[in-house]
Coordinates of C-alpha atoms and ligand atoms in Angstrom, one line a residue:
X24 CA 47.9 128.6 86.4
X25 CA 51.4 130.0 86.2
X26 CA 53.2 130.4 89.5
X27 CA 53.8 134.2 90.7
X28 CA 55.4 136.7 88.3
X29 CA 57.9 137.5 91.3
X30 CA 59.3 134.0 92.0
X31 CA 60.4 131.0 90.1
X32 CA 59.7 127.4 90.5
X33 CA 62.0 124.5 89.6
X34 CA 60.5 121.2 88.9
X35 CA 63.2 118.2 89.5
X36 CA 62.9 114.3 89.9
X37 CA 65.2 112.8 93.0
X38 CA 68.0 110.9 92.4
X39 CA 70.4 111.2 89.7
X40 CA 69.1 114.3 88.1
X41 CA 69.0 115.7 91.8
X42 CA 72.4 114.8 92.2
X43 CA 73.8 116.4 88.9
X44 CA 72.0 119.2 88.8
X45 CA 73.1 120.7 92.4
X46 CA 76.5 121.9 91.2
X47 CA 74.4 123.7 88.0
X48 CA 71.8 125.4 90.6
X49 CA 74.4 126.4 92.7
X50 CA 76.5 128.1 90.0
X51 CA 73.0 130.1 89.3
X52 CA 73.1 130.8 93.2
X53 CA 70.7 128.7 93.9
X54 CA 70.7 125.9 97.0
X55 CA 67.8 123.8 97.7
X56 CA 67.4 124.0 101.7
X57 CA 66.6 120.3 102.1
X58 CA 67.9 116.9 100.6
X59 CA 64.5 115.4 99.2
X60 CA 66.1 111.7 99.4
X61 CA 66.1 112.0 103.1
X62 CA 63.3 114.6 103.7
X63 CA 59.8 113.7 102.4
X64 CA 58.7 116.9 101.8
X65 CA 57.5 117.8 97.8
X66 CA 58.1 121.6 98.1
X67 CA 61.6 122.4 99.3
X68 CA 62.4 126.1 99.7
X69 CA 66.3 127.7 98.8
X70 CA 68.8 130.0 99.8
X71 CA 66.7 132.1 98.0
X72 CA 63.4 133.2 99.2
X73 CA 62.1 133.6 95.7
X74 CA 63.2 130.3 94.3
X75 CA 61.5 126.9 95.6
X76 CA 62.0 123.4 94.3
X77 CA 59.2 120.8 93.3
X78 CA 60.3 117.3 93.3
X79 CA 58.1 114.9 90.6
X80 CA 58.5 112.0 89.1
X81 CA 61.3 112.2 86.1
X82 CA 58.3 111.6 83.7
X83 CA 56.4 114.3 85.3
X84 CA 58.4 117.3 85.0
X85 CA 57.3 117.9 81.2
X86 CA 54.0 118.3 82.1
X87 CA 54.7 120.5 85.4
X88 CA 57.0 123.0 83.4
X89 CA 53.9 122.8 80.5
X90 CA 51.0 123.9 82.4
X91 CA 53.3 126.8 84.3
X92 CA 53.0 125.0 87.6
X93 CA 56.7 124.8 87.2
X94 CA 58.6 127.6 85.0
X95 CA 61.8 125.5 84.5
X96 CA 62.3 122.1 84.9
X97 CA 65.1 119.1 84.3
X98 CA 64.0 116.0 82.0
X99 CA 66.0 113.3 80.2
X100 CA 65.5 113.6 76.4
X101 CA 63.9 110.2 76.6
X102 CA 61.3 111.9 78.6
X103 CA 60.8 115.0 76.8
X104 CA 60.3 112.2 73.5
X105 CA 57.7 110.6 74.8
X106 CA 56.2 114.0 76.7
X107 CA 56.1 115.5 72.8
X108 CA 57.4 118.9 74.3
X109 CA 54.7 120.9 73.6
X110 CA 54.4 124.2 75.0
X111 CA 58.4 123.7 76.5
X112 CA 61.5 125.7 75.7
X113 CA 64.5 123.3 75.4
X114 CA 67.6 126.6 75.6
X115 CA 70.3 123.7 77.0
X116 CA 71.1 120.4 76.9
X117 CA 72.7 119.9 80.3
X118 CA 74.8 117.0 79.6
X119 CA 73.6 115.1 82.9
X120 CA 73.1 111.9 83.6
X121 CA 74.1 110.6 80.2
X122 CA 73.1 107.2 79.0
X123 CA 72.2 106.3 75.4
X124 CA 68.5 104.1 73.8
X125 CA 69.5 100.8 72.7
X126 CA 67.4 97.4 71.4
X127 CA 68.6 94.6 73.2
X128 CA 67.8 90.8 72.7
X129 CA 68.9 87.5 74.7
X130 CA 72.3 86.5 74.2
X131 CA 72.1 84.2 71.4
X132 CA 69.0 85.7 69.7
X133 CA 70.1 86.3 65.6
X134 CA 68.6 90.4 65.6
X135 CA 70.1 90.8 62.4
X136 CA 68.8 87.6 60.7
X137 CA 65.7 88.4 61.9
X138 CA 65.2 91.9 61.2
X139 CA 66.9 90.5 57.3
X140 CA 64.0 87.8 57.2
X141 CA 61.5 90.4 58.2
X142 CA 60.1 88.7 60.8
X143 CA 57.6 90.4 63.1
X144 CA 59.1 91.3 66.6
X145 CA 58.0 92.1 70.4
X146 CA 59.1 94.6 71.6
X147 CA 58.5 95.5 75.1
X148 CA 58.9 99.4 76.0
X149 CA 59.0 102.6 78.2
X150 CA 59.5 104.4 75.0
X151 CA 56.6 104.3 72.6
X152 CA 57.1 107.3 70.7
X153 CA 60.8 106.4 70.3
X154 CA 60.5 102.5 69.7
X155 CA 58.0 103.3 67.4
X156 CA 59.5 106.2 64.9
X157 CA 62.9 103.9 65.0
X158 CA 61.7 100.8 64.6
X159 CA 59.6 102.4 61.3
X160 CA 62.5 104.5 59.6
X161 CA 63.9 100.9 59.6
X162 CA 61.4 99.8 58.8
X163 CA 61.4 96.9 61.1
X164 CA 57.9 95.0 61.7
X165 CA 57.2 95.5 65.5
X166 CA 54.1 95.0 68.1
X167 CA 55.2 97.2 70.7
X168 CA 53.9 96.4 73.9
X169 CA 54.1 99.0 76.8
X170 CA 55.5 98.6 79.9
X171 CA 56.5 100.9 82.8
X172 CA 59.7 99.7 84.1
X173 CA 61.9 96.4 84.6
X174 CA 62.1 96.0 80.9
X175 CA 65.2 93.8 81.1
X176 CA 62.9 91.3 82.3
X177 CA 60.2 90.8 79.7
X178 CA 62.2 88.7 77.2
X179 CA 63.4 86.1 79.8
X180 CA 59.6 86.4 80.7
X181 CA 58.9 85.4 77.6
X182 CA 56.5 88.7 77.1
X183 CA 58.9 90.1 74.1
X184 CA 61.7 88.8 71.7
X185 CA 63.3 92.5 72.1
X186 CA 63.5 95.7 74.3
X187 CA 63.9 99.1 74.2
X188 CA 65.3 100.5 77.4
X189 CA 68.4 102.9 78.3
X190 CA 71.9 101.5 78.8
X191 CA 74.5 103.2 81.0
X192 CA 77.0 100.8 82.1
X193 CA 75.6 98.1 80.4
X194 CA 76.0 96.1 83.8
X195 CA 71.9 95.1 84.0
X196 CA 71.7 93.7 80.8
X197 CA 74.9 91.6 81.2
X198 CA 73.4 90.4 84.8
X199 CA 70.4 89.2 82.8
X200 CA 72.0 87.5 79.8
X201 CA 71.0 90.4 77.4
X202 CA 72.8 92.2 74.4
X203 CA 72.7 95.8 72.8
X204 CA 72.5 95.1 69.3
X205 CA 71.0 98.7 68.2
X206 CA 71.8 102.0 69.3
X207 CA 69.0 104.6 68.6
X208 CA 70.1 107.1 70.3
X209 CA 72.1 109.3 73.0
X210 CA 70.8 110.5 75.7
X211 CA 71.3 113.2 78.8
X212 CA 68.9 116.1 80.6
X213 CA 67.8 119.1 79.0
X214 CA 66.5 122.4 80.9
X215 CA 63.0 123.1 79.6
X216 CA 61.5 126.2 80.4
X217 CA 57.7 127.4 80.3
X218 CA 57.0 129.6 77.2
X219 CA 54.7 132.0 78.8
X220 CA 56.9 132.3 82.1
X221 CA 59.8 133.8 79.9
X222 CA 58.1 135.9 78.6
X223 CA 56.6 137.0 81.8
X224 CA 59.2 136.5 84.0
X225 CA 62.3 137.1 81.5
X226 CA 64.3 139.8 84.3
X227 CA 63.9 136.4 87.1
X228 CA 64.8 133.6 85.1
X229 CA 67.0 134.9 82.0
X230 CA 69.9 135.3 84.7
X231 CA 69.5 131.9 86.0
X232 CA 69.3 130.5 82.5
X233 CA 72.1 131.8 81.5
X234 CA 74.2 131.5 84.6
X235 CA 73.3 127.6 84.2
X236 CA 74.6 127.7 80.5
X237 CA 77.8 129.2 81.5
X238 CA 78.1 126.3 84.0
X239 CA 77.7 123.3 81.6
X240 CA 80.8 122.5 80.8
Ligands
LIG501 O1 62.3 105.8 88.5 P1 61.0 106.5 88.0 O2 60.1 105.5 87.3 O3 60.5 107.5 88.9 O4 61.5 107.4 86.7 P2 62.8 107.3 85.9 O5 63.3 105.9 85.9 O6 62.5 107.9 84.6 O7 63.7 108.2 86.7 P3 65.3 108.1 87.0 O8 65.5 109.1 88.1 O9 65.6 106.7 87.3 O10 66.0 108.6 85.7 C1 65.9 109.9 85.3 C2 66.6 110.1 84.0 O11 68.0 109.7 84.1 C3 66.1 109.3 82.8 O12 64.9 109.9 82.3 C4 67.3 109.3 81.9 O13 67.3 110.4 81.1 C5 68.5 109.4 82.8 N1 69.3 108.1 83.0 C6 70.6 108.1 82.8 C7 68.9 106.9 83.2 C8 70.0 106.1 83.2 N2 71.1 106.8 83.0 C9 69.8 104.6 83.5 N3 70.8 103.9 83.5 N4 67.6 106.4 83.5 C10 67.5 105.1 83.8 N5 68.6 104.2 83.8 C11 68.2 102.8 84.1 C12 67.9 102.0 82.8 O14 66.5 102.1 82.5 C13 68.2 100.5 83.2 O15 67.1 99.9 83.9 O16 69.3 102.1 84.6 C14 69.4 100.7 84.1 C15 70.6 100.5 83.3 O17 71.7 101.0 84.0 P4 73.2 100.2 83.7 O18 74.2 101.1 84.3 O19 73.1 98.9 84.4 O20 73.4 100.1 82.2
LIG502 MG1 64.2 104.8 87.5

């Protein structure tokens, strides 16, 4: 199902990876034709007639770039965690919308004591793959319970005694009275590319590839 050996397709999610990646397409000399916040369209063609842009969800571009209906891609390590990266090439890390995996707890809730006592915690998740493998090389007891967004909620909810969710400017936890008490790890966008496109289509995309690398800075 790979897309056709004489054109490449890029598969992006809208909004901050959009945003960051324009000035690393553009370096490539590449410019989408359409901004996809304000136009609705899914397909948006370039400056270059063969290079076209897909927009997915974030957690979708693994799976585009995997099955070659995308050859390249842009995903958050988080992402590409819980995606497992299988069939992916991961040649850059981007260094885009940086943010970093933390625990956090209500204000006032003793982590450490707990963790010391060995108590058995909630923890209410985006991130299974990555709650889980921490949580274990702590070894930490932990019923992970999985959730698909507005984690910050979930311990005021009274759902979980602890979540796993990215931090950047810490500003939603502080407006709802939670705490980073763990930092498991940091995180920001990697290009993945399909295997079998670069080895099909190395002559198209090793020049972008490479012009991108020369533009991280
Ligand atoms: O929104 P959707 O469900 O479609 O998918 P998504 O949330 O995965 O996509 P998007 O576009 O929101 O995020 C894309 C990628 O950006 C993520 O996969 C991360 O790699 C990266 N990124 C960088 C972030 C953040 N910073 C970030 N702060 N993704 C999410 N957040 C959220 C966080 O989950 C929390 O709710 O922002 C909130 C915290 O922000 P602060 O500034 O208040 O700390
Ligand atoms: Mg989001």
């Amino acid at each position: 199902m790979n897309s056709i050996a004489t054109s490449i397709t890029i598969a992006l999610s809208k909004g901050r990876i959009f945003e960051e990646t324009l000035p690393l397409l553009a370096a490539a000399g590449i410019v989408p034709n359409e901004n996809p916040e304000k136009s609705r369209r899914l397909i948006i063609e370039t400056n270059r007639p063969d290079v076209r842009v897909v927009i997915v969800r974030a957690s979708d571009v693994p799976t585009y770039v995997q099955y070659g209906a995308a050859d390249l891609g842009i995903a958050g390590k988080d992402v590409l965690i819980e995606h497992g990266g299988t069939g992916l090439y991961q040649p850059l890390d981007l260094k885009i919308a940086q943010c970093r995996m933390c625990v956090a707890v209500p204000a006032g809730f003793d982590y450490a004591a707990a963790v010391r006592r060995g108590a058995r915690l909630r923890v209410a998740t985006k991130y299974i793959q990555t709650a889980r493998e921490h949580f274990a090389t702590k070894g930490v007891h932990v019923d992970l319970i999985k959730l698909y967004g507005s984690m910050e909620l979930a311990p005021l909810a009274g759902l979980a005694d602890a979540i796993v969710d990215l931090v950047s400017s810490g500003g939603t936890l502080k407006a709802n009275n939670l705490v980073e008490v763990e930092e498991i790890m940091a995180i920001s966008s990697r290009l993945v590319v399909n295997q079998a496109s670069l080895k099909m289509k190395r002559t198209l995309l090793q020049p972008v590839v490479d012009r991108i690398a020369g533009a991280v800075q």
